[in-house]
XYZ file of C-alpha atoms in Angstrom:
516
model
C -19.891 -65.207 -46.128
C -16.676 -63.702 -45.124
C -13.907 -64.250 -47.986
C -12.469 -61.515 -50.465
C -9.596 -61.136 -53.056
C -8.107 -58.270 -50.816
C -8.167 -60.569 -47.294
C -6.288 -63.476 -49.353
C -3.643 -61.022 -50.835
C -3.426 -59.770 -47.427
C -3.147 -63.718 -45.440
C -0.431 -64.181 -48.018
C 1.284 -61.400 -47.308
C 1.735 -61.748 -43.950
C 2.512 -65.772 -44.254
C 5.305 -65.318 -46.623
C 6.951 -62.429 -43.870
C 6.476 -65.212 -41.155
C 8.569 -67.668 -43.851
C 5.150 -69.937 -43.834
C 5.214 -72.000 -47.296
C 2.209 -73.377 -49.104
C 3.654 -76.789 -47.600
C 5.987 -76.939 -44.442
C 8.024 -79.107 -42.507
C 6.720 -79.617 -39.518
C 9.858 -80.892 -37.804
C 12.847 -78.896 -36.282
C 15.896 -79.555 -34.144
C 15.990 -75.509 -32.788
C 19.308 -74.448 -35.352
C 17.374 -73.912 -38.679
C 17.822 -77.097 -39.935
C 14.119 -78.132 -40.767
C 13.307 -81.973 -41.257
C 10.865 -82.586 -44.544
C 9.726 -86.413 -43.003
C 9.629 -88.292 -46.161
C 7.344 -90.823 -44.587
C 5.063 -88.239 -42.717
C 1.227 -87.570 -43.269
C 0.310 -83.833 -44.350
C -1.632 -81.862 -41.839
C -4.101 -78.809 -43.439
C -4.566 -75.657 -41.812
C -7.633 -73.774 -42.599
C -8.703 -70.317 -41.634
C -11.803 -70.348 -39.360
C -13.600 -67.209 -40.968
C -13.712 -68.354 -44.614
C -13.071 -72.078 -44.539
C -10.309 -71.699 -46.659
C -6.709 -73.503 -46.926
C -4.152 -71.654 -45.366
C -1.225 -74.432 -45.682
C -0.051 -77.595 -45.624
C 2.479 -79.052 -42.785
C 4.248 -82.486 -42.806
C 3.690 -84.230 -39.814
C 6.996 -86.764 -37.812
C 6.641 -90.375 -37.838
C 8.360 -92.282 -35.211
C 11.328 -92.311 -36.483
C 12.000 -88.824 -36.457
C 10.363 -87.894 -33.362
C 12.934 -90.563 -32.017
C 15.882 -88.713 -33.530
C 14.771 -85.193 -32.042
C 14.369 -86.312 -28.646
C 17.916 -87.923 -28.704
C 19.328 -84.172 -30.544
C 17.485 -82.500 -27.351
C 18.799 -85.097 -24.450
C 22.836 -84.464 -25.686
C 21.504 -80.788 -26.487
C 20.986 -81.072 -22.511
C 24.107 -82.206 -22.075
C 25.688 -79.101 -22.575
C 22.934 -76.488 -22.242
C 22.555 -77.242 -18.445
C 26.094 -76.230 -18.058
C 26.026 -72.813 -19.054
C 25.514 -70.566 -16.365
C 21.587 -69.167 -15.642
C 22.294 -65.498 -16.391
C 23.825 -66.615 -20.003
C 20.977 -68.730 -20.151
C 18.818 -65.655 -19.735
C 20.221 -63.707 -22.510
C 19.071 -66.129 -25.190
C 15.598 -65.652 -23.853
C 16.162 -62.072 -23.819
C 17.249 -62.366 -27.248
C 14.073 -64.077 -27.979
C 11.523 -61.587 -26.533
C 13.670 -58.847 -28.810
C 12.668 -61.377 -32.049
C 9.403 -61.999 -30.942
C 8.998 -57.732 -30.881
C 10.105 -57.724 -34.251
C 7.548 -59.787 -35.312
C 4.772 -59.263 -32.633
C 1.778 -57.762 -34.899
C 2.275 -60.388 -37.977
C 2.304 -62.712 -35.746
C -0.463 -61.646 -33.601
C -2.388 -61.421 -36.952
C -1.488 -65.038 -37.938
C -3.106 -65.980 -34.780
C -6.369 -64.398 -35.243
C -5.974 -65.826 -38.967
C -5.423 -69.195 -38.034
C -7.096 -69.779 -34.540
C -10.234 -67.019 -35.169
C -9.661 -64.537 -31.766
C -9.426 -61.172 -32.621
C -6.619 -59.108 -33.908
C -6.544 -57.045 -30.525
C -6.198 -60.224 -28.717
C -3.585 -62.223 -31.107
C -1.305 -59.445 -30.901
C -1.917 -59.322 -27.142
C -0.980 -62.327 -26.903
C 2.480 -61.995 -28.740
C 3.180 -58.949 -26.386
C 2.374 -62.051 -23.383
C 5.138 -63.853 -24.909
C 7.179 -60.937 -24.784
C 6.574 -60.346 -21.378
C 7.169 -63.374 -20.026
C 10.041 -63.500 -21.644
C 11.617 -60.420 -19.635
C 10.255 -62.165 -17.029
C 12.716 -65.152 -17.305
C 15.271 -62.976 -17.663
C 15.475 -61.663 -14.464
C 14.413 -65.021 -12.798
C 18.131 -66.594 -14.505
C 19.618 -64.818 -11.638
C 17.303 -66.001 -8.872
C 16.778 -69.556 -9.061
C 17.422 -69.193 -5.114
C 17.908 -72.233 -3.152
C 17.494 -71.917 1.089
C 19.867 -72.534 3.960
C 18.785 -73.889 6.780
C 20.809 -74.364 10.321
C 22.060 -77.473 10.965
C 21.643 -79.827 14.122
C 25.381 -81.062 14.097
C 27.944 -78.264 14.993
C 30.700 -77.595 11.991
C 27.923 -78.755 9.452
C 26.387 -76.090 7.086
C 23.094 -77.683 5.167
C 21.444 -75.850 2.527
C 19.599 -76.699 -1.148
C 19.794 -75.836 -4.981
C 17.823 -76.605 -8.089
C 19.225 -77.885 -10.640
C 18.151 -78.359 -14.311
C 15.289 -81.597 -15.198
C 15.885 -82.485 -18.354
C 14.001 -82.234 -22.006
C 10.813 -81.348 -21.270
C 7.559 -81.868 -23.812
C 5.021 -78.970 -23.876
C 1.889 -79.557 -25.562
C -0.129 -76.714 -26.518
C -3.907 -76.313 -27.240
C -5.469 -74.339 -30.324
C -7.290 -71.002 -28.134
C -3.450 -69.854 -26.956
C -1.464 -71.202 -29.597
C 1.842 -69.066 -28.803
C 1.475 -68.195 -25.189
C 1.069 -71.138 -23.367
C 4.151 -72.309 -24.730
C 6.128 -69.375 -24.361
C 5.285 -69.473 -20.697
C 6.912 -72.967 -20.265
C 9.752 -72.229 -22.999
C 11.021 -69.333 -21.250
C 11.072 -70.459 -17.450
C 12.157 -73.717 -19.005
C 15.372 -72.527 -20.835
C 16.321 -70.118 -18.292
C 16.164 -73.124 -15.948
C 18.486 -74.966 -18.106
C 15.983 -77.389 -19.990
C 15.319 -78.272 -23.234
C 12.609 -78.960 -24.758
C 10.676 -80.264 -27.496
C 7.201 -78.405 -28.505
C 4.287 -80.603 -29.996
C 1.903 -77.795 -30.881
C -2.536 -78.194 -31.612
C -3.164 -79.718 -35.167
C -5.925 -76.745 -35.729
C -2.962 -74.335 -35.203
C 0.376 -75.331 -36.417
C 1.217 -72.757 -38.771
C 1.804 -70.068 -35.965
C 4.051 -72.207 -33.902
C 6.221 -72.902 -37.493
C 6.312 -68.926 -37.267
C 7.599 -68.568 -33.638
C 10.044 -71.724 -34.505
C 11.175 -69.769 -37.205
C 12.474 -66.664 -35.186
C 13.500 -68.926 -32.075
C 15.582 -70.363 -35.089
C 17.823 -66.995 -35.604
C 18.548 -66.381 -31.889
C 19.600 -70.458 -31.598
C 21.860 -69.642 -34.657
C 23.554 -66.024 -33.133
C 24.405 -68.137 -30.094
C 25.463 -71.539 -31.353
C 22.818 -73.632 -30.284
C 21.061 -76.933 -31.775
C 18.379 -78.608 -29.852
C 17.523 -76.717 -26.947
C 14.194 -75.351 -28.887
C 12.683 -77.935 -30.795
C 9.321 -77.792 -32.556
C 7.627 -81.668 -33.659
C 3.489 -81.511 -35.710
C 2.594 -85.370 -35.485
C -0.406 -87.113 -34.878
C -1.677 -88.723 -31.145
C -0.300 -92.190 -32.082
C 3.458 -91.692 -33.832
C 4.138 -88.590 -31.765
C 1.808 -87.515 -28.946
C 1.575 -90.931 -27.206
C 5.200 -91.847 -27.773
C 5.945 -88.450 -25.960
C 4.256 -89.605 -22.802
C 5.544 -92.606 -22.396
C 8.498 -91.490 -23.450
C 11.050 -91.800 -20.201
C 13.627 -89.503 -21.542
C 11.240 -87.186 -20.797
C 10.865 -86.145 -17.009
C 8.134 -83.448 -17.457
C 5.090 -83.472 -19.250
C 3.557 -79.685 -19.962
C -0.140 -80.194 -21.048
C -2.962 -77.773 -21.608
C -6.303 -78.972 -23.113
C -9.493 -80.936 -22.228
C -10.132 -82.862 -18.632
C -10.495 -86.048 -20.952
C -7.242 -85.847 -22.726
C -5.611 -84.744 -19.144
C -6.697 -87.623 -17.380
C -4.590 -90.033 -19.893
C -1.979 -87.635 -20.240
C -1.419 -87.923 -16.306
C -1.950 -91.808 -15.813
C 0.480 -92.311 -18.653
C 2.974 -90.038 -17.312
C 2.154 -91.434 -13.865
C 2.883 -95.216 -14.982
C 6.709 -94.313 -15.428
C 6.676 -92.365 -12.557
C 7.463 -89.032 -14.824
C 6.092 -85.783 -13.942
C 3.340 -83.485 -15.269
C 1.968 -80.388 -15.354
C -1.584 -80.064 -16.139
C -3.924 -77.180 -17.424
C -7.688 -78.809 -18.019
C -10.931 -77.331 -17.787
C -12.467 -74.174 -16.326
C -15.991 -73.653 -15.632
C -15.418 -70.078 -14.192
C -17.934 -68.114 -12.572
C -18.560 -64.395 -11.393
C -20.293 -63.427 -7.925
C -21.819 -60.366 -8.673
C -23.317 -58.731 -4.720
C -25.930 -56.304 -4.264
C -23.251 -53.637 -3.214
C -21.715 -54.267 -6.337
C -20.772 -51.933 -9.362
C -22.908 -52.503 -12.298
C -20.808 -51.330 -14.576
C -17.685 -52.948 -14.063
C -19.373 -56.140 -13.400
C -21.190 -55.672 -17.159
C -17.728 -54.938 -18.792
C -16.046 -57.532 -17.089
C -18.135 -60.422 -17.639
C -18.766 -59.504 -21.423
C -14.822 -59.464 -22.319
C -14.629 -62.863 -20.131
C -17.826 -64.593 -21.647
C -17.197 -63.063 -25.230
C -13.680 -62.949 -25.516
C -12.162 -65.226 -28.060
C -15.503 -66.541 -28.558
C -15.869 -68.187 -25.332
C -12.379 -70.362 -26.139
C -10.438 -69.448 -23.152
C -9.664 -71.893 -20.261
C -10.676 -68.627 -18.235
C -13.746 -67.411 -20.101
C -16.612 -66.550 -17.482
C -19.368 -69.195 -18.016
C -21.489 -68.433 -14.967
C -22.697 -65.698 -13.665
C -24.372 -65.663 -9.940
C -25.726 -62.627 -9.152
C -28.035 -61.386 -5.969
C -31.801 -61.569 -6.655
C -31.672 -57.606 -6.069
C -29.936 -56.657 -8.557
C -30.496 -59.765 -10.948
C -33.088 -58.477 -13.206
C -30.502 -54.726 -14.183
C -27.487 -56.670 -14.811
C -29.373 -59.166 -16.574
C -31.110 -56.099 -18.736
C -27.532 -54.947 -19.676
C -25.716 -57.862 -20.277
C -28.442 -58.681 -22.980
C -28.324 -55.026 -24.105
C -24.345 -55.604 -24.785
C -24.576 -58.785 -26.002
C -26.744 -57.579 -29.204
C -24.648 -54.972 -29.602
C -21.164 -57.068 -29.977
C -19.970 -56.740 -33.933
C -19.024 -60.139 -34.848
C -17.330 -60.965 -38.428
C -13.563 -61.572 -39.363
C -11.309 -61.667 -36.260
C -8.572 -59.244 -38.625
C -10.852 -56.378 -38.807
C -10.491 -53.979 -36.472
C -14.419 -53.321 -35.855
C -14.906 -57.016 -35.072
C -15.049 -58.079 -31.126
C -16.222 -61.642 -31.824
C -14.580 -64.320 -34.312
C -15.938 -67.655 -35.389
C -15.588 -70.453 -33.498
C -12.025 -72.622 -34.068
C -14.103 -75.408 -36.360
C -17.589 -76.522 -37.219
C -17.208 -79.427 -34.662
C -17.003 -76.676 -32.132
C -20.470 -75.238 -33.155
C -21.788 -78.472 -32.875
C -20.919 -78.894 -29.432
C -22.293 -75.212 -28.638
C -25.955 -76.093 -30.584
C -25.685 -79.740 -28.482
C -25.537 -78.042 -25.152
C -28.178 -75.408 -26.192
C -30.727 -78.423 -26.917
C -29.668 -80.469 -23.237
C -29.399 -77.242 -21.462
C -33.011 -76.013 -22.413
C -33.952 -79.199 -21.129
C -32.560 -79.154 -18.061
C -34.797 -75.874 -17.366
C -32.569 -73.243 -19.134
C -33.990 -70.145 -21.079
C -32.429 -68.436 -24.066
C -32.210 -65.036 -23.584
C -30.339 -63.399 -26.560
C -28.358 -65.405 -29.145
C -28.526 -69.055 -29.227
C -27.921 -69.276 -33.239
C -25.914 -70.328 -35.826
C -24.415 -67.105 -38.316
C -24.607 -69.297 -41.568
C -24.518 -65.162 -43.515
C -20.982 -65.228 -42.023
C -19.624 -68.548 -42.324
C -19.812 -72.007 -41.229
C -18.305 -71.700 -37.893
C -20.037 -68.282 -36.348
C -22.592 -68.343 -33.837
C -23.799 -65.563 -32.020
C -22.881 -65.066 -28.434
C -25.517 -66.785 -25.770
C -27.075 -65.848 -22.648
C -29.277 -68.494 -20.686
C -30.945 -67.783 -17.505
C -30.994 -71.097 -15.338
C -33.389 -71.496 -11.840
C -30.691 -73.927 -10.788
C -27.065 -75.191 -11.374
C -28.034 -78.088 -13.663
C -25.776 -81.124 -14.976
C -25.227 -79.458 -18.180
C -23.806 -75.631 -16.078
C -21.559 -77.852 -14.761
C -19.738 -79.076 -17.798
C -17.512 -76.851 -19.771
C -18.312 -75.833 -22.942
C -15.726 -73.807 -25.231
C -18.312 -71.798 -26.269
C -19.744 -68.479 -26.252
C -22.329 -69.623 -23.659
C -23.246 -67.867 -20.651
C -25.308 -69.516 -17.656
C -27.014 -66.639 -15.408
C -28.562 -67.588 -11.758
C -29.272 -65.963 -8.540
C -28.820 -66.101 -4.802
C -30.055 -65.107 -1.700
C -27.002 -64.884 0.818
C -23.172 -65.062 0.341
C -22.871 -68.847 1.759
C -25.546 -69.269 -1.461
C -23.294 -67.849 -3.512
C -20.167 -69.506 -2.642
C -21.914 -72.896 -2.405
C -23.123 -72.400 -6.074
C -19.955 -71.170 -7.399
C -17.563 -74.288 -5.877
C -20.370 -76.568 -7.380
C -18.438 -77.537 -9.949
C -15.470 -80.070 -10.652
C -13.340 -77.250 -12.020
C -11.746 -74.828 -10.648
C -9.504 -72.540 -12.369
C -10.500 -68.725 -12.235
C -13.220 -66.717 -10.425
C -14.132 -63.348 -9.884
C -16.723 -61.246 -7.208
C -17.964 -57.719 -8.099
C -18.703 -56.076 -4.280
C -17.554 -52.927 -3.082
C -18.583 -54.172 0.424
C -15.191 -55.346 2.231
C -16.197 -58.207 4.690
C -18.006 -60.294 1.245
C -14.634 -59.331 -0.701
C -12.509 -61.082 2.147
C -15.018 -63.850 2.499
C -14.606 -64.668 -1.161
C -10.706 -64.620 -1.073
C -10.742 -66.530 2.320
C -10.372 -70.628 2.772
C -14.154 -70.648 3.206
C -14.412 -68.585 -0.250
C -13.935 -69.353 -3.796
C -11.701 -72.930 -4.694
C -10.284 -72.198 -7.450
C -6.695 -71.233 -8.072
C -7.108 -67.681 -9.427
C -9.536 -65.560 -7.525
C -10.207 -61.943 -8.375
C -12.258 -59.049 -7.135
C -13.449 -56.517 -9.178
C -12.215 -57.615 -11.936
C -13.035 -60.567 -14.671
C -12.213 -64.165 -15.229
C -9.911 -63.733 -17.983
C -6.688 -61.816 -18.503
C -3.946 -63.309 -16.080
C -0.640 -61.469 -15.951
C 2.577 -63.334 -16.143
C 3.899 -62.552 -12.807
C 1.207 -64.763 -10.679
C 1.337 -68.740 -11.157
C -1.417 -69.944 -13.150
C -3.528 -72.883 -12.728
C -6.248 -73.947 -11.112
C -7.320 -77.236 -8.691
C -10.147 -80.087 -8.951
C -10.310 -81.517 -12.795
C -8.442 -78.221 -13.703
C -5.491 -80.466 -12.512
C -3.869 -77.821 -10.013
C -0.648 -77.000 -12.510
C 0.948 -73.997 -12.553
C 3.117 -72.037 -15.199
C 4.513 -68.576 -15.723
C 4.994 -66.193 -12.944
C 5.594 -66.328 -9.238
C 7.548 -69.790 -8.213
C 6.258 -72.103 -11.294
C 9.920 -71.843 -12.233
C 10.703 -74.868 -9.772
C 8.489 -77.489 -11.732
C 11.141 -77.283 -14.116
C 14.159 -78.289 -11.941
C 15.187 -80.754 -9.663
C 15.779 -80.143 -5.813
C 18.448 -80.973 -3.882
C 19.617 -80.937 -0.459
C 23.185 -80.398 0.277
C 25.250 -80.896 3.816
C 29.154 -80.016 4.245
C 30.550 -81.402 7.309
C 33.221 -78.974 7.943
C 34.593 -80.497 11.161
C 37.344 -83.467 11.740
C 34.222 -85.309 13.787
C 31.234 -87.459 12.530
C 28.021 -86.670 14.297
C 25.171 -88.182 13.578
C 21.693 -86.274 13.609
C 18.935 -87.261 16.008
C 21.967 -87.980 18.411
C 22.318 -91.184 17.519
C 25.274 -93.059 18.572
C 26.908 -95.689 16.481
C 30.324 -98.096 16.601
């Protein structure tokens, strides 16, 4: 079992500089003033690695949820008023607190959620980045002009601001995800109101905390507001909620599908990112050795927990059996333990009910015609929630390769042709992120083409996983075809509208119609 005196001088340590108490208020209006909800349930954080308690939160009730939605619709008020590239600098004044803080709080993360140091602090610097991102999108929230039909008439559009805007995060990116909506959201003139995972509240009291000094230098309460509460006094009261015209939610197809049709019933708006069941193509004429890195970093990475982890791999008969060799090589080779030591590539999983569902699939899986070939176990020596990291080699694409698993589980088949390939990979009802290893140019096209992969992130030569913040992300089928972060994303979070000036002492009509 992982758990020392040195690691628990050191977790206390670094929660006391991230101003996380042995029992927090989970509630905050964005100015520092922190709501301790005498009515609300306590929520318990544990660490992942050793089982132990980290801290306690105080979860809203109604009540106060109520009162920090109607803070963030008068904080709207106001906020939309001040011009975009002011708007900007408080995000750029966030990114500079969030580099202040980046590898405590990157360490928190693999604390508290159970990725790896490497990747927790990687994901702060994501933050960061998107964050400079925003910046220089507050000064091009461009609207067109188009030519009108009716002489003296000029007809263009702009976007203007939505409104206070909910993002709900899941556990496996506790900070990103929300920093990708926060940032394109405030520099688009929103506010918002945060309701973060209950296995991972203690880093988004952190980030709170430090949004909470740049709201204070620049005289702002509301815009950034954090709420921990359960589904039923907060999270369903949020969707049906109609002060709230956008819906951010990442998580599970299941919990999408009611977070859209509730959304949907008052005609609100979502954005959605569900499951991934992502897959690498690996050709004949590809290179071994990129492929091999690639997929282990996609398939191992954060323990299998990412929305983009590779799950499948379909490789060409040819060169099945060498990949197959070195994958399992790799795959014994991969130093798993606690997520804060540097040596460590593989943390536990984020609970025990995660293991279960990993140790379920094995059993229907093997069923279904699938063979074990490295891993496949519980890591009881290490603690309750390690497993080692799984590869299964499948004849066919059964029921259970189809389903997502947020696991370290990877499904290995083969193919005879491209159209093969491509029919095996879009076999799915996800479809988030995909990859093709080829050096050959016509199968690289083909892959990227309509007729290629369906998914909304498509890569060659390189993995599944690690999507950079200037490229909208999301994916289509059950992955719910959202997109955040980079590229034109920004425009989810504003209204359109079309504008004509009639700059003439006449009143044409278009179409040439004549009336009176």
């Amino acid at each position: 079992m992982i758990a020392t005196a040195q690691k628990t001088q050191k977790v206390k340590a670094i929660l006391d500089e991230l101003k996380i108490a042995d029992r927090n208020p989970g509630v905050c209006s964005g100015d520092g003033q922190w709501v301790e909800d005498a009515g609300g349930k306590d929520l318990v954080s544990y660490d992942p690695t050793t089982g132990e308690v980290l801290a306690a939160v105080r979860q809203a009730t109604a009540t106060t949820y109520d009162a920090l939605i109607e803070k963030s619709v008068t904080a709207f008020q106001s906020w939309k008023t001040v011009p975009a590239p002011k708007r900007g600098l408080v995000v750029r004044d966030i990114g500079t607190a969030l580099r202040g803080i980046r590898e405590p709080l990157g360490e928190l993360i693999a604390i508290e959620m159970g990725k790896i140091k490497a990747e927790g602090v990687g994901e702060v610097q994501e933050m960061i980045d998107i964050c400079d991102f925003a910046v220089g999108l507050s000064r091009q929230l461009y609207g067109k002009q188009m030519h009108s039909e009716r002489p003296s008439h000029r007809m263009y559009e702009q976007w203007h601001p939505l409104g206070p805007i909910s993002i709900i995060t899941a556990f496996n990116f506790p900070a990103a995800v929300w920093a990708w909506n926060a940032a394109i959201a405030a520099a688009c003139g929103d506010t918002m109101i945060w309701k973060p995972s209950h296995s991972t509240p203690l880093v988004a009291i952190a980030i709170q905390h430090a949004v909470n000094s740049v709201s204070r230098d620049h005289n702002l309460d509301g815009v950034f507001n954090l709420v921990v509460g359960d589904r039923n006094e907060v999270g369903n009261r949020m969707l049906e909620d109609v002060r709230i015209p956008l819906v951010s939610f990442t998580g599970s197809v299941r919990v999408g599908r009611h977070v859209a049709s509730t959304v949907a019933q008052r005609l609100g708006r979502t954005i959605l990112e569900l499951g991934g069941n992502n897959a690498v193509v690996v050709s004949k004429h590809a290179d071994l050795n990129l492929a091999v890195r690639a997929i282990l970093f996609g398939a191992v990475g954060t323990a299998g927990q990412r929305c983009t982890s590779t799950r499948r791999v379909i490789a060409h008969k040819s060169i099945a059996e060498e990949l197959l060799n070195r994958l399992v090589a790799a795959y014994q080779q991969v130093p798993i333990g606690d997520p804060t030591e540097d040596s460590t590539l593989m943390g536990p999983l984020v609970n025990q009910g995660a293991v279960e569902d990993m140790m379920q699939a094995l059993d229907t899986v093997k069923q279904q015609g699938g063979v074990v070939l490295t891993g496949g176990n519980q890591r009881p020596d290490l603690g309750d929630c390690f497993v080692d990291p799984t590869i299964v080699r499948m004849v066919t694409q059964s029921p259970m390769v189809c389903e997502e698993t947020f696991a370290p589980i990877l499904y290995v088949m083969e193919y005879d042709n491209l159209d093969e390939a491509i029919a095996i990979h879009n076999g799915v009802p996800q479809g988030l992120s995909s990859a093709m290893f080829t050096t050959h140019l016509l199968e690289a096209e083909r892959f990227l083409s309509t007729s290629g992969s369906d998914c909304g992130i498509a890569n060659v030569n390189l993995g599944t996983s690690g999507a950079e913040i200037g490229g909208a992300f999301g994916g289509e089928k059950e992955t719910g075809g959202g997109r955040e972060s980079g590229s034109d994303a920004w425009k989810a979070y504003m209204r359109r509208q079309t504008n004509t000036i009639n700059w003439s002492d006449d009143m044409p009509l278009a179409q040439g119609i004549e009336f009176g």
